[in-house]
PDB file of C-alpha atoms in Angstrom:
ATOM      1  CA  MET A   1     -38.149  42.439  -9.476  1.00 54.00           C
ATOM      2  CA  LYS A   2     -38.186  45.728 -11.325  1.00 52.00           C
ATOM      3  CA  HIS A   3     -37.176  47.448  -8.118  1.00 54.00           C
ATOM      4  CA  TYR A   4     -34.070  45.264  -7.788  1.00 52.00           C
ATOM      5  CA  LEU A   5     -33.103  45.815 -11.431  1.00 54.00           C
ATOM      6  CA  LYS A   6     -33.384  49.569 -10.998  1.00 56.00           C
ATOM      7  CA  LEU A   7     -31.302  49.447  -7.820  1.00 54.00           C
ATOM      8  CA  PHE A   8     -28.652  47.291  -9.508  1.00 55.00           C
ATOM      9  CA  SER A   9     -28.455  49.683 -12.487  1.00 60.00           C
ATOM     10  CA  SER A  10     -27.975  52.671 -10.205  1.00 62.00           C
ATOM     11  CA  LEU A  11     -25.224  50.883  -8.284  1.00 55.00           C
ATOM     12  CA  PHE A  12     -23.467  49.932 -11.537  1.00 54.00           C
ATOM     13  CA  ILE A  13     -23.558  53.527 -12.824  1.00 59.00           C
ATOM     14  CA  PHE A  14     -22.229  54.780  -9.465  1.00 56.00           C
ATOM     15  CA  LEU A  15     -19.273  52.381  -9.601  1.00 55.00           C
ATOM     16  CA  LEU A  16     -18.467  53.460 -13.163  1.00 55.00           C
ATOM     17  CA  LEU A  17     -18.470  57.117 -12.125  1.00 56.00           C
ATOM     18  CA  MET A  18     -16.200  56.457  -9.142  1.00 58.00           C
ATOM     19  CA  GLY A  19     -13.747  54.566 -11.344  1.00 56.00           C
ATOM     20  CA  ASN A  20     -13.599  57.483 -13.811  1.00 55.00           C
ATOM     21  CA  VAL A  21     -12.936  60.009 -10.997  1.00 47.00           C
ATOM     22  CA  GLU A  22     -10.116  57.883  -9.588  1.00 55.00           C
ATOM     23  CA  ALA A  23      -8.524  57.566 -13.051  1.00 53.00           C
ATOM     24  CA  GLN A  24      -8.675  61.334 -13.562  1.00 55.00           C
ATOM     25  CA  THR A  25      -7.077  61.939 -10.140  1.00 52.00           C
ATOM     26  CA  LYS A  26      -4.169  59.625 -10.946  1.00 53.00           C
ATOM     27  CA  SER A  27      -3.741  61.311 -14.302  1.00 52.00           C
ATOM     28  CA  LYS A  28      -3.524  64.749 -12.654  1.00 51.00           C
ATOM     29  CA  LYS A  29      -1.003  63.532 -10.104  1.00 51.00           C
ATOM     30  CA  GLY A  30       1.173  62.084 -12.840  1.00 50.00           C
ATOM     31  CA  HIS A  31       0.898  65.306 -14.838  1.00 49.00           C
ATOM     32  CA  THR A  32       1.897  67.353 -11.789  1.00 48.00           C
ATOM     33  CA  LYS A  33       4.979  65.231 -11.216  1.00 49.00           C
ATOM     34  CA  THR A  34       6.027  65.747 -14.832  1.00 50.00           C
ATOM     35  CA  LYS A  35       5.787  69.509 -14.482  1.00 53.00           C
ATOM     36  CA  ILE A  36       8.189  69.850 -11.553  1.00 56.00           C
ATOM     37  CA  LYS A  37      10.999  68.069 -13.381  1.00 60.00           C
ATOM     38  CA  THR A  38      13.789  70.573 -14.228  1.00 62.00           C
ATOM     39  CA  THR A  39      16.721  70.366 -16.619  1.00 60.00           C
ATOM     40  CA  PRO A  40      20.042  70.577 -14.747  1.00 62.00           C
ATOM     41  CA  THR A  41      22.155  73.661 -15.484  1.00 60.00           C
ATOM     42  CA  PRO A  42      25.059  72.704 -17.773  1.00 68.00           C
ATOM     43  CA  LYS A  43      28.458  72.888 -16.104  1.00 75.00           C
ATOM     44  CA  PHE A  44      30.604  75.834 -17.200  1.00 80.00           C
ATOM     45  CA  VAL A  45      33.474  74.777 -19.444  1.00 85.00           C
ATOM     46  CA  GLU A  46      36.466  77.055 -19.984  1.00 90.00           C
ATOM     47  CA  SER A  47      37.252  78.076 -23.566  1.00 92.00           C
ATOM     48  CA  LYS A  48      40.831  78.522 -24.664  1.00 95.00           C
ATOM     49  CA  PHE A  49      41.781  81.907 -26.077  1.00 97.00           C
ATOM     50  CA  GLY A  50      43.058  82.733 -29.545  1.00 95.00           C
ATOM     51  CA  ALA A  51      45.535  85.240 -30.911  1.00 94.00           C
ATOM     52  CA  PRO A  52      44.341  86.302 -34.377  1.00 95.00           C
ATOM     53  CA  SER A  53      46.784  88.314 -36.445  1.00 94.00           C
ATOM     54  CA  SER A  54      43.977  90.593 -37.632  1.00 95.00           C
ATOM     55  CA  VAL A  55      40.233  91.061 -37.284  1.00 96.00           C
ATOM     56  CA  THR A  56      39.715  89.327 -40.635  1.00 95.00           C
ATOM     57  CA  ASP A  57      40.707  86.046 -38.984  1.00 96.00           C
ATOM     58  CA  ILE A  58      37.648  86.245 -36.712  1.00 96.00           C
ATOM     59  CA  THR A  59      34.728  84.384 -38.288  1.00 96.00           C
ATOM     60  CA  ASP A  60      31.783  86.035 -36.519  1.00 95.00           C
ATOM     61  CA  VAL A  61      32.703  89.745 -36.602  1.00 95.00           C
ATOM     62  CA  ALA A  62      31.552  91.365 -39.846  1.00 94.00           C
ATOM     63  CA  ASP A  63      32.508  94.919 -40.783  1.00 92.00           C
ATOM     64  CA  SER A  64      28.833  95.842 -40.350  1.00 92.00           C
ATOM     65  CA  ASN A  65      28.961  94.835 -36.689  1.00 93.00           C
ATOM     66  CA  LYS A  66      28.705  97.803 -34.310  1.00 93.00           C
ATOM     67  CA  SER A  67      31.733  96.559 -32.364  1.00 96.00           C
ATOM     68  CA  TYR A  68      33.851  95.817 -35.469  1.00 97.00           C
ATOM     69  CA  ASN A  69      36.143  98.863 -35.196  1.00 97.00           C
ATOM     70  CA  SER A  70      36.645  98.333 -31.465  1.00 97.00           C
ATOM     71  CA  VAL A  71      37.455  94.639 -31.885  1.00 97.00           C
ATOM     72  CA  LYS A  72      39.838  95.485 -34.747  1.00 97.00           C
ATOM     73  CA  SER A  73      41.604  98.141 -32.678  1.00 96.00           C
ATOM     74  CA  LEU A  74      42.025  95.831 -29.684  1.00 97.00           C
ATOM     75  CA  VAL A  75      43.201  92.890 -31.794  1.00 96.00           C
ATOM     76  CA  ASP A  76      45.776  95.158 -33.452  1.00 95.00           C
ATOM     77  CA  LYS A  77      47.031  96.035 -29.951  1.00 94.00           C
ATOM     78  CA  HIS A  78      47.236  92.288 -29.097  1.00 94.00           C
ATOM     79  CA  VAL A  79      44.483  92.478 -26.500  1.00 96.00           C
ATOM     80  CA  THR A  80      43.040  88.999 -25.876  1.00 96.00           C
ATOM     81  CA  LEU A  81      39.345  88.913 -26.761  1.00 95.00           C
ATOM     82  CA  THR A  82      38.738  85.909 -28.984  1.00 96.00           C
ATOM     83  CA  TYR A  83      38.709  82.152 -28.624  1.00 97.00           C
ATOM     84  CA  ASP A  84      40.918  79.552 -30.254  1.00 96.00           C
ATOM     85  CA  ASP A  85      38.168  78.619 -32.709  1.00 96.00           C
ATOM     86  CA  ASN A  86      38.475  82.158 -34.188  1.00 96.00           C
ATOM     87  CA  THR A  87      35.154  83.334 -32.742  1.00 97.00           C
ATOM     88  CA  PHE A  88      34.341  86.443 -30.709  1.00 97.00           C
ATOM     89  CA  ARG A  89      30.740  85.592 -29.658  1.00 96.00           C
ATOM     90  CA  GLY A  90      29.777  89.223 -29.295  1.00 96.00           C
ATOM     91  CA  ASN A  91      26.131  88.644 -28.376  1.00 95.00           C
ATOM     92  CA  GLU A  92      26.988  86.457 -25.401  1.00 96.00           C
ATOM     93  CA  PRO A  93      27.260  87.978 -21.906  1.00 96.00           C
ATOM     94  CA  LEU A  94      30.783  88.729 -20.719  1.00 96.00           C
ATOM     95  CA  ARG A  95      32.144  86.302 -18.148  1.00 95.00           C
ATOM     96  CA  ARG A  96      34.372  87.270 -15.249  1.00 94.00           C
ATOM     97  CA  GLY A  97      37.277  85.114 -16.356  1.00 94.00           C
ATOM     98  CA  ASP A  98      37.253  86.562 -19.883  1.00 96.00           C
ATOM     99  CA  PHE A  99      37.109  90.071 -18.427  1.00 96.00           C
ATOM    100  CA  MET A 100      40.232  89.480 -16.347  1.00 94.00           C
ATOM    101  CA  VAL A 101      42.140  88.057 -19.318  1.00 96.00           C
ATOM    102  CA  ALA A 102      41.213  91.059 -21.493  1.00 97.00           C
ATOM    103  CA  LEU A 103      42.033  93.521 -18.699  1.00 97.00           C
ATOM    104  CA  ASN A 104      45.454  91.990 -18.120  1.00 96.00           C
ATOM    105  CA  SER A 105      46.385  91.963 -21.817  1.00 96.00           C
ATOM    106  CA  SER A 106      45.206  95.596 -22.117  1.00 96.00           C
ATOM    107  CA  LEU A 107      47.611  96.614 -19.347  1.00 96.00           C
ATOM    108  CA  ASP A 108      50.397  94.712 -21.104  1.00 95.00           C
ATOM    109  CA  ALA A 109      49.623  96.521 -24.382  1.00 93.00           C
ATOM    110  CA  ILE A 110      49.838  99.914 -22.661  1.00 92.00           C
ATOM    111  CA  LYS A 111      53.058  99.015 -20.885  1.00 91.00           C
ATOM    112  CA  ASN A 112      54.605  97.835 -24.162  1.00 89.00           C
ATOM    113  CA  VAL A 113      53.986 101.280 -25.644  1.00 85.00           C
ATOM    114  CA  ALA A 114      55.625 102.873 -22.595  1.00 83.00           C
ATOM    115  CA  VAL A 115      58.653 100.588 -22.708  1.00 85.00           C
ATOM    116  CA  GLU A 116      59.141 100.936 -26.473  1.00 83.00           C
ATOM    117  CA  ASN A 117      59.202 104.709 -26.132  1.00 78.00           C
ATOM    118  CA  GLY A 118      61.401 104.849 -23.062  1.00 76.00           C
ATOM    119  CA  ILE A 119      58.884 106.255 -20.604  1.00 71.00           C
ATOM    120  CA  ASP A 120      58.710 103.176 -18.408  1.00 62.00           C
ATOM    121  CA  ASN A 121      60.163 103.434 -14.923  1.00 48.00           C
ATOM    122  CA  ALA A 122      60.373 100.042 -13.265  1.00 41.00           C
ATOM    123  CA  THR A 123      61.424 101.559  -9.947  1.00 32.00           C
ATOM    124  CA  SER A 124      58.406 103.836  -9.692  1.00 35.00           C
ATOM    125  CA  THR A 125      56.470 103.327  -6.450  1.00 33.00           C
ATOM    126  CA  SER A 126      53.697 105.675  -7.472  1.00 35.00           C
ATOM    127  CA  ASN A 127      52.318 103.323 -10.084  1.00 42.00           C
ATOM    128  CA  PRO A 128      51.730  99.681  -9.230  1.00 40.00           C
ATOM    129  CA  VAL A 129      50.081  98.886 -12.547  1.00 46.00           C
ATOM    130  CA  VAL A 130      52.402  99.557 -15.461  1.00 42.00           C
ATOM    131  CA  ALA A 131      55.166 101.374 -13.618  1.00 39.00           C
ATOM    132  CA  ASP A 132      54.858 104.692 -15.388  1.00 40.00           C
ATOM    133  CA  SER A 133      53.418 107.877 -13.998  1.00 38.00           C
ATOM    134  CA  SER A 134      50.536 108.016 -16.482  1.00 39.00           C
ATOM    135  CA  ILE A 135      48.313 105.718 -14.445  1.00 40.00           C
ATOM    136  CA  THR A 136      46.934 107.185 -11.265  1.00 37.00           C
ATOM    137  CA  THR A 137      47.319 105.288  -8.029  1.00 37.00           C
ATOM    138  CA  ASN A 138      43.987 104.395  -6.446  1.00 40.00           C
ATOM    139  CA  THR A 139      43.811 102.922  -2.947  1.00 36.00           C
ATOM    140  CA  ASN A 140      40.830 100.796  -3.994  1.00 41.00           C
ATOM    141  CA  MET A 141      42.979  99.260  -6.689  1.00 44.00           C
ATOM    142  CA  THR A 142      45.782  97.983  -4.487  1.00 43.00           C
ATOM    143  CA  ASN A 143      44.462  96.195  -1.454  1.00 46.00           C
ATOM    144  CA  LYS A 144      46.750  93.166  -1.428  1.00 46.00           C
ATOM    145  CA  ALA A 145      46.454  92.642   2.304  1.00 44.00           C
ATOM    146  CA  ASN A 146      42.795  91.594   2.013  1.00 47.00           C
ATOM    147  CA  THR A 147      43.027  89.790  -1.317  1.00 49.00           C
ATOM    148  CA  PRO A 148      43.921  86.096  -1.573  1.00 54.00           C
ATOM    149  CA  ALA A 149      46.815  84.925  -3.703  1.00 57.00           C
ATOM    150  CA  SER A 150      45.894  83.454  -7.072  1.00 55.00           C
ATOM    151  CA  SER A 151      46.601  79.964  -5.707  1.00 57.00           C
ATOM    152  CA  GLU A 152      44.045  80.441  -2.923  1.00 70.00           C
ATOM    153  CA  PHE A 153      40.964  80.695  -5.122  1.00 80.00           C
ATOM    154  CA  THR A 154      38.991  77.542  -4.386  1.00 81.00           C
ATOM    155  CA  ASP A 155      37.344  77.429  -7.815  1.00 80.00           C
ATOM    156  CA  LEU A 156      40.487  78.130  -9.892  1.00 81.00           C
ATOM    157  CA  GLN A 157      42.137  74.850 -10.778  1.00 82.00           C
ATOM    158  CA  GLU A 158      45.766  74.367 -11.740  1.00 85.00           C
ATOM    159  CA  GLY A 159      46.042  74.638 -15.520  1.00 88.00           C
ATOM    160  CA  SER A 160      43.042  76.965 -15.813  1.00 91.00           C
ATOM    161  CA  VAL A 161      43.163  79.307 -18.826  1.00 94.00           C
ATOM    162  CA  TYR A 162      42.487  82.175 -16.405  1.00 93.00           C
ATOM    163  CA  LEU A 163      45.299  81.446 -13.960  1.00 91.00           C
ATOM    164  CA  PRO A 164      48.122  83.302 -15.820  1.00 92.00           C
ATOM    165  CA  ALA A 165      46.002  86.459 -16.157  1.00 93.00           C
ATOM    166  CA  VAL A 166      44.882  86.378 -12.521  1.00 91.00           C
ATOM    167  CA  HIS A 167      48.465  85.912 -11.338  1.00 90.00           C
ATOM    168  CA  SER A 168      49.701  88.698 -13.636  1.00 92.00           C
ATOM    169  CA  LEU A 169      47.025  91.137 -12.452  1.00 91.00           C
ATOM    170  CA  MET A 170      47.984  90.533  -8.846  1.00 88.00           C
ATOM    171  CA  GLU A 171      51.665  91.008  -9.689  1.00 90.00           C
ATOM    172  CA  LYS A 172      50.718  94.378 -11.208  1.00 89.00           C
ATOM    173  CA  GLY A 173      48.851  95.299  -8.039  1.00 86.00           C
ATOM    174  CA  VAL A 174      45.397  95.151  -9.642  1.00 86.00           C
ATOM    175  CA  THR A 175      43.041  93.546  -7.140  1.00 77.00           C
ATOM    176  CA  ALA A 176      39.844  95.399  -8.011  1.00 68.00           C
ATOM    177  CA  PRO A 177      38.090  92.552  -9.903  1.00 73.00           C
ATOM    178  CA  PHE A 178      38.486  89.979  -7.142  1.00 73.00           C
ATOM    179  CA  ASN A 179      36.130  91.369  -4.501  1.00 67.00           C
ATOM    180  CA  ASN A 180      38.297  90.123  -1.619  1.00 63.00           C
ATOM    181  CA  SER A 181      36.788  86.666  -2.005  1.00 70.00           C
ATOM    182  CA  THR A 182      38.192  83.155  -2.101  1.00 75.00           C
ATOM    183  CA  LYS A 183      36.036  82.422  -5.146  1.00 79.00           C
ATOM    184  CA  LEU A 184      36.872  83.795  -8.565  1.00 83.00           C
ATOM    185  CA  ASN A 185      33.619  82.698 -10.273  1.00 87.00           C
ATOM    186  CA  PRO A 186      35.216  82.835 -13.751  1.00 90.00           C
ATOM    187  CA  GLY A 187      32.128  81.451 -15.462  1.00 92.00           C
ATOM    188  CA  ALA A 188      29.707  83.926 -13.899  1.00 92.00           C
ATOM    189  CA  THR A 189      28.539  86.935 -15.881  1.00 94.00           C
ATOM    190  CA  ILE A 190      29.787  90.352 -14.826  1.00 94.00           C
ATOM    191  CA  SER A 191      27.597  93.423 -14.515  1.00 93.00           C
ATOM    192  CA  GLU A 192      28.087  96.560 -16.571  1.00 94.00           C
ATOM    193  CA  LYS A 193      28.578  98.578 -13.386  1.00 94.00           C
ATOM    194  CA  GLU A 194      31.391  96.331 -12.163  1.00 93.00           C
ATOM    195  CA  VAL A 195      33.163  96.594 -15.529  1.00 94.00           C
ATOM    196  CA  TYR A 196      32.985 100.392 -15.418  1.00 95.00           C
ATOM    197  CA  ASP A 197      34.042 100.467 -11.757  1.00 93.00           C
ATOM    198  CA  VAL A 198      37.176  98.410 -12.441  1.00 93.00           C
ATOM    199  CA  LEU A 199      38.094 100.388 -15.563  1.00 94.00           C
ATOM    200  CA  ASN A 200      37.624 103.590 -13.598  1.00 92.00           C
ATOM    201  CA  GLN A 201      39.919 102.357 -10.832  1.00 90.00           C
ATOM    202  CA  VAL A 202      42.592 100.929 -13.132  1.00 92.00           C
ATOM    203  CA  PHE A 203      42.539 103.413 -16.033  1.00 92.00           C
ATOM    204  CA  ASN A 204      40.762 106.341 -14.364  1.00 91.00           C
ATOM    205  CA  TYR A 205      38.171 105.876 -17.128  1.00 92.00           C
ATOM    206  CA  ASP A 206      35.045 108.036 -17.071  1.00 89.00           C
ATOM    207  CA  LYS A 207      31.834 106.191 -16.119  1.00 87.00           C
ATOM    208  CA  SER A 208      29.594 108.230 -18.409  1.00 84.00           C
ATOM    209  CA  GLY A 209      27.395 105.983 -20.531  1.00 84.00           C
ATOM    210  CA  MET A 210      27.126 103.307 -17.864  1.00 88.00           C
ATOM    211  CA  ASN A 211      23.775 101.633 -17.302  1.00 89.00           C
ATOM    212  CA  PRO A 212      23.729 100.979 -13.531  1.00 86.00           C
ATOM    213  CA  TYR A 213      20.693  98.688 -13.853  1.00 87.00           C
ATOM    214  CA  ALA A 214      22.213  96.270 -16.373  1.00 89.00           C
ATOM    215  CA  THR A 215      22.713  92.886 -14.725  1.00 90.00           C
ATOM    216  CA  SER A 216      25.309  91.891 -17.315  1.00 93.00           C
ATOM    217  CA  ILE A 217      27.223  93.342 -20.256  1.00 96.00           C
ATOM    218  CA  THR A 218      27.512  91.769 -23.680  1.00 96.00           C
ATOM    219  CA  ARG A 219      30.897  91.061 -25.184  1.00 97.00           C
ATOM    220  CA  ASN A 220      30.064  93.482 -28.021  1.00 97.00           C
ATOM    221  CA  LYS A 221      29.522  96.400 -25.648  1.00 96.00           C
ATOM    222  CA  PHE A 222      32.491  95.395 -23.519  1.00 97.00           C
ATOM    223  CA  ALA A 223      34.775  95.552 -26.578  1.00 97.00           C
ATOM    224  CA  MET A 224      33.607  99.104 -27.291  1.00 96.00           C
ATOM    225  CA  VAL A 225      33.966 100.234 -23.667  1.00 96.00           C
ATOM    226  CA  LEU A 226      37.388  98.605 -23.224  1.00 96.00           C
ATOM    227  CA  ASN A 227      38.663 100.055 -26.503  1.00 96.00           C
ATOM    228  CA  ASN A 228      37.635 103.543 -25.378  1.00 95.00           C
ATOM    229  CA  ALA A 229      39.387 103.077 -22.024  1.00 95.00           C
ATOM    230  CA  VAL A 230      42.580 101.753 -23.634  1.00 95.00           C
ATOM    231  CA  SER A 231      42.564 104.438 -26.345  1.00 93.00           C
ATOM    232  CA  ASN A 232      42.176 107.183 -23.737  1.00 92.00           C
ATOM    233  CA  LYS A 233      45.047 105.784 -21.709  1.00 92.00           C
ATOM    234  CA  LEU A 234      47.243 105.454 -24.796  1.00 90.00           C
ATOM    235  CA  GLN A 235      46.537 109.095 -25.645  1.00 89.00           C
ATOM    236  CA  GLN A 236      47.986 109.961 -22.241  1.00 85.00           C
ATOM    237  CA  GLU A 237      50.956 107.725 -22.990  1.00 79.00           C
ATOM    238  CA  TYR A 238      51.537 109.405 -26.349  1.00 79.00           C
ATOM    239  CA  ALA A 239      51.244 112.818 -24.687  1.00 81.00           C
ATOM    240  CA  MET A 240      53.976 111.731 -22.285  1.00 74.00           C
ATOM    241  CA  ILE A 241      56.033 110.505 -25.224  1.00 75.00           C
ATOM    242  CA  ASP A 242      55.627 113.886 -26.931  1.00 75.00           C
ATOM    243  CA  GLN A 243      56.685 115.637 -23.732  1.00 76.00           C
ATOM    244  CA  LYS A 244      59.674 113.330 -23.405  1.00 73.00           C
ATOM    245  CA  ASN A 245      60.673 113.897 -27.026  1.00 75.00           C
ATOM    246  CA  ALA A 246      60.240 117.675 -26.646  1.00 80.00           C
ATOM    247  CA  ALA A 247      62.348 117.635 -23.481  1.00 79.00           C
ATOM    248  CA  ALA A 248      64.975 115.518 -25.230  1.00 79.00           C
ATOM    249  CA  GLU A 249      65.026 117.904 -28.197  1.00 82.00           C
ATOM    250  CA  GLN A 250      65.331 120.885 -25.877  1.00 82.00           C
ATOM    251  CA  GLN A 251      68.180 119.209 -24.046  1.00 83.00           C
ATOM    252  CA  LYS A 252      69.808 118.403 -27.374  1.00 84.00           C
ATOM    253  CA  GLN A 253      69.594 122.026 -28.455  1.00 83.00           C
ATOM    254  CA  GLN A 254      70.949 123.170 -25.100  1.00 84.00           C
ATOM    255  CA  GLU A 255      73.864 120.757 -25.414  1.00 84.00           C
ATOM    256  CA  LYS A 256      74.506 121.940 -28.961  1.00 85.00           C
ATOM    257  CA  THR A 257      74.504 125.558 -27.810  1.00 84.00           C
ATOM    258  CA  ARG A 258      76.832 124.690 -24.904  1.00 87.00           C
ATOM    259  CA  MET A 259      79.282 122.961 -27.239  1.00 86.00           C
ATOM    260  CA  GLN A 260      79.190 125.874 -29.673  1.00 85.00           C
ATOM    261  CA  ASN A 261      79.887 128.292 -26.813  1.00 89.00           C
ATOM    262  CA  GLU A 262      82.767 126.151 -25.620  1.00 86.00           C
ATOM    263  CA  MET A 263      84.216 125.994 -29.137  1.00 88.00           C
ATOM    264  CA  GLN A 264      83.918 129.745 -29.465  1.00 87.00           C
ATOM    265  CA  GLN A 265      85.609 130.227 -26.113  1.00 88.00           C
ATOM    266  CA  HIS A 266      88.421 127.858 -27.083  1.00 89.00           C
ATOM    267  CA  GLU A 267      88.864 129.618 -30.408  1.00 87.00           C
ATOM    268  CA  GLN A 268      88.916 132.995 -28.710  1.00 88.00           C
ATOM    269  CA  MET A 269      91.463 131.744 -26.193  1.00 89.00           C
ATOM    270  CA  ARG A 270      93.600 130.408 -29.044  1.00 88.00           C
ATOM    271  CA  LYS A 271      93.413 133.736 -30.848  1.00 87.00           C
ATOM    272  CA  ASP A 272      94.193 135.602 -27.664  1.00 87.00           C
ATOM    273  CA  SER A 273      97.172 133.325 -27.051  1.00 87.00           C
ATOM    274  CA  LEU A 274      98.484 133.856 -30.590  1.00 85.00           C
ATOM    275  CA  ASN A 275      97.971 137.573 -30.282  1.00 88.00           C
ATOM    276  CA  SER A 276      99.839 137.677 -26.979  1.00 87.00           C
ATOM    277  CA  ALA A 277     102.727 135.703 -28.484  1.00 85.00           C
ATOM    278  CA  TYR A 278     102.836 137.989 -31.492  1.00 87.00           C
ATOM    279  CA  GLN A 279     102.845 141.062 -29.298  1.00 87.00           C
ATOM    280  CA  ALA A 280     105.604 139.601 -27.134  1.00 85.00           C
ATOM    281  CA  GLU A 281     107.641 138.828 -30.264  1.00 84.00           C
ATOM    282  CA  GLN A 282     107.137 142.325 -31.580  1.00 85.00           C
ATOM    283  CA  GLN A 283     108.194 143.792 -28.269  1.00 85.00           C
ATOM    284  CA  GLU A 284     111.294 141.631 -28.313  1.00 82.00           C
ATOM    285  CA  ILE A 285     112.121 142.817 -31.855  1.00 85.00           C
ATOM    286  CA  GLU A 286     111.636 146.433 -30.879  1.00 82.00           C
ATOM    287  CA  LYS A 287     113.790 145.943 -27.778  1.00 83.00           C
ATOM    288  CA  LYS A 288     116.594 144.457 -29.823  1.00 82.00           C
ATOM    289  CA  ALA A 289     116.347 147.284 -32.346  1.00 80.00           C
ATOM    290  CA  LEU A 290     116.668 149.853 -29.575  1.00 81.00           C
ATOM    291  CA  GLU A 291     119.630 148.044 -28.096  1.00 77.00           C
ATOM    292  CA  ALA A 292     121.336 147.970 -31.513  1.00 77.00           C
ATOM    293  CA  GLN A 293     120.816 151.713 -31.963  1.00 79.00           C
ATOM    294  CA  SER A 294     122.189 152.349 -28.474  1.00 78.00           C
ATOM    295  CA  LYS A 295     125.347 150.398 -29.282  1.00 76.00           C
ATOM    296  CA  LYS A 296     125.903 152.372 -32.476  1.00 74.00           C
ATOM    297  CA  LYS A 297     125.667 155.651 -30.581  1.00 73.00           C
ATOM    298  CA  ARG A 298     128.226 154.537 -27.973  1.00 72.00           C
ATOM    299  CA  LYS A 299     130.705 153.537 -30.722  1.00 70.00           C
ATOM    300  CA  LYS A 300     130.534 156.973 -32.248  1.00 63.00           C
TER     301      LYS A 300
END
């Protein structure tokens, strides 16, 4: 009897142990399934752009911010950097769509300076960007044959906030940011190297200071880099304006000198004419006097 009780107890303990192992196995399997669950990546949503009248309208750019002066300078030039909720979001990575909008408005700002100062030449074939000779033609910049039209981008929908800028860039002949692809990827981040490459091609901007290993560039750093590129290009514009003004002043002085010379010549001709008439009159008087004396002698 004792033998059967002992055997029964052992069998009972064995069954309890097996049940515990099975429960632990199910628990581990359930835990493993929980681990492999991933959160879906949120869909990119376009943000509308703003047009602040000054940097003070921007709510998240303090004067202590390292990019404050650059943002202020670009906003004053009407370069599009901010969103319609009056934010700049400087710590966020720069997105391709935002880069193209800022690039296009920068070109417009430079052209406005050229037009306002009379150095724009709309018929120039040497400059497909802003139509003045201050921007160097680069064959990498104008490759329209291999670049799709703005309407051919499969991920750029009608009514997109990026569509006007993309269309305008292509009209200017700037195709560098598009990578000869049918996808624009406006929500994707853009690398620091690509930003510098495009600015170098469009503005002939020096690449010094570029970090070739940076996978993306923050909006803060982009504002500083873009402001430097635009400022350098505007310095060239102003140098052209100075040259134009100097040439105009020289031409003005030359015209003034020419008119003075002509006036002097006319005055001299007038004097010479009067002098000739006076001399002719005097000769006529003398002739008549001689004739009168001759008559008197014949009468005698």
